[in-house]
Amino acid sequence: MTERSAEHATFTVERTYDAPPERVFALWASREAKSRWFGIPSGGAYSLDFTVGGREHNRGGPPGGPIYSYDAEYHEILADQRIVYGYTMDADGRRISVSVTTVEFAPADDGSHLTYTEQGVFLDGLDTPQSREKGTNELLDGLAAAL
């Protein structure tokens, strides 16, 4: 029998960007813009319906490595201010985590301040909060490069 576990964690990542909130928000709102920084795997599948109740799906992985699936549903979208969504992550068909994420956008001196907060449950030792936070930082680096 496989040993089961559930590790609960919350982390927050904050970034300041040299662009106004509406420009940073726009990089989350369209499939074309988000695909430039979100890490769409080569040969993978990606879809985005950026509406309340809409879904986002990203599936793929490195050659010879695990196939990851990211499935999200948007619960609240306030243009240029806040996004709230829930998502699941699977690796090779096994659920590794379930999360609720809030992304907040606010004006800053010469641009905008982004606050990303994730509340997750990491399952059966297949993923960890530390690994997810590291991956989130890498994604937000990609967001900065896309600006």
mmCIF file of C-alpha atoms in Angstrom:
data_model
loop_
_atom_site.group_PDB
_atom_site.id
_atom_site.type_symbol
_atom_site.label_atom_id
_atom_site.label_comp_id
_atom_site.label_asym_id
_atom_site.label_seq_id
_atom_site.Cartn_x
_atom_site.Cartn_y
_atom_site.Cartn_z
ATOM 1 C CA MET A 1 0.000 0.000 0.000
ATOM 2 C CA THR A 2 1.236 3.499 -0.845
ATOM 3 C CA GLU A 3 1.698 5.780 2.140
ATOM 4 C CA ARG A 4 -0.515 8.842 1.847
ATOM 5 C CA SER A 5 0.222 12.317 3.161
ATOM 6 C CA ALA A 6 -1.079 15.858 2.798
ATOM 7 C CA GLU A 7 1.156 18.840 3.533
ATOM 8 C CA HIS A 8 -0.672 22.167 3.779
ATOM 9 C CA ALA A 9 1.196 25.400 3.133
ATOM 10 C CA THR A 10 0.781 29.021 2.141
ATOM 11 C CA PHE A 11 3.433 31.152 0.494
ATOM 12 C CA THR A 12 3.533 34.677 -0.874
ATOM 13 C CA VAL A 13 5.818 36.068 -3.559
ATOM 14 C CA GLU A 14 5.982 39.818 -4.172
ATOM 15 C CA ARG A 15 7.443 41.544 -7.205
ATOM 16 C CA THR A 16 7.695 45.094 -8.497
ATOM 17 C CA TYR A 17 7.644 45.584 -12.265
ATOM 18 C CA ASP A 18 8.557 48.595 -14.404
ATOM 19 C CA ALA A 19 5.140 48.608 -16.061
ATOM 20 C CA PRO A 20 1.686 49.797 -14.974
ATOM 21 C CA PRO A 21 -0.737 47.262 -13.439
ATOM 22 C CA GLU A 22 -2.856 47.115 -16.597
ATOM 23 C CA ARG A 23 0.136 46.013 -18.670
ATOM 24 C CA VAL A 24 1.183 43.346 -16.137
ATOM 25 C CA PHE A 25 -2.431 42.137 -15.809
ATOM 26 C CA ALA A 26 -2.718 41.896 -19.607
ATOM 27 C CA LEU A 27 0.058 39.284 -19.651
ATOM 28 C CA TRP A 28 -2.227 36.998 -17.605
ATOM 29 C CA ALA A 29 -5.360 37.699 -19.643
ATOM 30 C CA SER A 30 -4.666 36.427 -23.159
ATOM 31 C CA ARG A 31 -3.523 33.028 -24.392
ATOM 32 C CA GLU A 32 -0.914 34.573 -26.684
ATOM 33 C CA ALA A 33 0.576 36.813 -23.981
ATOM 34 C CA LYS A 34 0.566 34.184 -21.221
ATOM 35 C CA SER A 35 2.092 31.518 -23.454
ATOM 36 C CA ARG A 36 5.188 33.752 -23.783
ATOM 37 C CA TRP A 37 6.050 33.521 -20.076
ATOM 38 C CA PHE A 38 4.075 30.689 -18.475
ATOM 39 C CA GLY A 39 6.327 27.875 -19.645
ATOM 40 C CA ILE A 40 4.316 26.058 -22.288
ATOM 41 C CA PRO A 41 6.165 22.772 -22.874
ATOM 42 C CA SER A 42 7.423 21.998 -26.357
ATOM 43 C CA GLY A 43 4.871 19.766 -28.035
ATOM 44 C CA GLY A 44 2.498 20.267 -25.106
ATOM 45 C CA ALA A 45 -1.130 21.342 -25.044
ATOM 46 C CA TYR A 46 -2.268 24.740 -23.787
ATOM 47 C CA SER A 47 -5.665 26.442 -23.609
ATOM 48 C CA LEU A 48 -6.943 29.511 -21.770
ATOM 49 C CA ASP A 49 -10.471 30.841 -21.230
ATOM 50 C CA PHE A 50 -9.769 33.900 -19.074
ATOM 51 C CA THR A 51 -13.301 34.477 -17.780
ATOM 52 C CA VAL A 52 -14.949 33.838 -14.422
ATOM 53 C CA GLY A 53 -15.762 30.128 -14.551
ATOM 54 C CA GLY A 54 -13.321 29.734 -17.443
ATOM 55 C CA ARG A 55 -10.559 27.175 -17.466
ATOM 56 C CA GLU A 56 -6.874 26.991 -18.251
ATOM 57 C CA HIS A 57 -5.057 23.775 -19.177
ATOM 58 C CA ASN A 58 -1.335 23.161 -19.674
ATOM 59 C CA ARG A 59 0.042 19.681 -20.346
ATOM 60 C CA GLY A 60 3.523 18.490 -21.265
ATOM 61 C CA GLY A 61 6.970 17.852 -19.919
ATOM 62 C CA PRO A 62 10.624 17.347 -20.717
ATOM 63 C CA PRO A 63 11.699 14.604 -23.139
ATOM 64 C CA GLY A 64 11.780 11.326 -21.230
ATOM 65 C CA GLY A 65 10.512 13.048 -18.090
ATOM 66 C CA PRO A 66 7.151 13.130 -16.391
ATOM 67 C CA ILE A 67 4.104 14.591 -18.131
ATOM 68 C CA TYR A 68 2.638 17.371 -15.998
ATOM 69 C CA SER A 69 -0.955 18.565 -16.213
ATOM 70 C CA TYR A 70 -2.087 21.926 -14.825
ATOM 71 C CA ASP A 71 -5.856 22.489 -14.723
ATOM 72 C CA ALA A 72 -7.221 25.785 -13.387
ATOM 73 C CA GLU A 73 -10.615 27.435 -12.974
ATOM 74 C CA TYR A 74 -10.987 31.206 -12.576
ATOM 75 C CA HIS A 75 -13.199 32.279 -9.656
ATOM 76 C CA GLU A 76 -12.726 36.054 -9.676
ATOM 77 C CA ILE A 77 -11.248 38.462 -12.182
ATOM 78 C CA LEU A 78 -11.100 42.195 -11.412
ATOM 79 C CA ALA A 79 -9.347 43.851 -14.344
ATOM 80 C CA ASP A 80 -5.955 45.319 -13.396
ATOM 81 C CA GLN A 81 -6.546 44.512 -9.696
ATOM 82 C CA ARG A 82 -7.008 40.839 -8.780
ATOM 83 C CA ILE A 83 -7.257 37.276 -10.096
ATOM 84 C CA VAL A 84 -8.404 34.329 -7.951
ATOM 85 C CA TYR A 85 -8.227 30.785 -9.284
ATOM 86 C CA GLY A 86 -8.010 27.216 -8.111
ATOM 87 C CA TYR A 87 -5.853 24.602 -9.782
ATOM 88 C CA THR A 88 -4.681 21.021 -9.669
ATOM 89 C CA MET A 89 -1.315 19.594 -10.720
ATOM 90 C CA ASP A 90 -0.780 16.006 -11.847
ATOM 91 C CA ALA A 91 2.440 14.180 -12.780
ATOM 92 C CA ASP A 92 2.055 11.143 -15.017
ATOM 93 C CA GLY A 93 -1.614 10.974 -14.109
ATOM 94 C CA ARG A 94 -1.110 11.168 -10.320
ATOM 95 C CA ARG A 95 -2.482 14.152 -8.402
ATOM 96 C CA ILE A 96 0.411 15.976 -6.714
ATOM 97 C CA SER A 97 -1.302 19.143 -5.441
ATOM 98 C CA VAL A 98 -4.455 21.237 -5.200
ATOM 99 C CA SER A 99 -4.161 25.013 -4.715
ATOM 100 C CA VAL A 100 -6.053 28.288 -4.475
ATOM 101 C CA THR A 101 -4.122 31.295 -5.767
ATOM 102 C CA THR A 102 -4.697 35.039 -5.529
ATOM 103 C CA VAL A 103 -2.724 37.456 -7.711
ATOM 104 C CA GLU A 104 -3.038 41.126 -6.755
ATOM 105 C CA PHE A 105 -1.883 44.100 -8.831
ATOM 106 C CA ALA A 106 -1.299 47.584 -7.381
ATOM 107 C CA PRO A 107 0.297 50.775 -8.640
ATOM 108 C CA ALA A 108 3.848 51.390 -7.441
ATOM 109 C CA ASP A 109 6.149 54.412 -7.824
ATOM 110 C CA ASP A 110 7.287 53.756 -11.390
ATOM 111 C CA GLY A 111 5.248 50.697 -12.261
ATOM 112 C CA SER A 112 3.311 48.082 -10.367
ATOM 113 C CA HIS A 113 3.514 45.760 -7.411
ATOM 114 C CA LEU A 114 2.343 42.153 -7.775
ATOM 115 C CA THR A 115 1.472 39.971 -4.787
ATOM 116 C CA TYR A 116 1.069 36.245 -5.526
ATOM 117 C CA THR A 117 -0.355 34.134 -2.678
ATOM 118 C CA GLU A 118 -0.839 30.387 -2.997
ATOM 119 C CA GLN A 119 -2.588 28.152 -0.462
ATOM 120 C CA GLY A 120 -1.961 24.528 -1.300
ATOM 121 C CA VAL A 121 -2.125 20.948 -0.234
ATOM 122 C CA PHE A 122 0.824 18.902 -1.499
ATOM 123 C CA LEU A 123 0.002 15.233 -1.755
ATOM 124 C CA ASP A 124 1.856 12.025 -0.912
ATOM 125 C CA GLY A 125 5.316 13.622 -1.003
ATOM 126 C CA LEU A 126 5.058 14.004 -4.799
ATOM 127 C CA ASP A 127 5.468 17.792 -4.592
ATOM 128 C CA THR A 128 6.525 20.243 -1.885
ATOM 129 C CA PRO A 129 5.704 23.844 -0.996
ATOM 130 C CA GLN A 130 9.398 24.739 -1.428
ATOM 131 C CA SER A 131 9.480 23.317 -4.948
ATOM 132 C CA ARG A 132 6.256 25.111 -5.888
ATOM 133 C CA GLU A 133 7.500 28.437 -4.521
ATOM 134 C CA LYS A 134 10.753 28.037 -6.490
ATOM 135 C CA GLY A 135 8.760 27.304 -9.659
ATOM 136 C CA THR A 136 6.524 30.312 -9.021
ATOM 137 C CA ASN A 137 9.563 32.574 -8.711
ATOM 138 C CA GLU A 138 10.858 31.231 -12.034
ATOM 139 C CA LEU A 139 7.487 31.913 -13.687
ATOM 140 C CA LEU A 140 7.428 35.474 -12.324
ATOM 141 C CA ASP A 141 10.967 35.954 -13.680
ATOM 142 C CA GLY A 142 9.545 34.937 -17.049
ATOM 143 C CA LEU A 143 6.750 37.469 -16.603
ATOM 144 C CA ALA A 144 9.359 40.200 -16.037
ATOM 145 C CA ALA A 145 11.213 39.141 -19.202
ATOM 146 C CA ALA A 146 7.946 39.212 -21.204
ATOM 147 C CA LEU A 147 7.341 42.825 -20.147
#
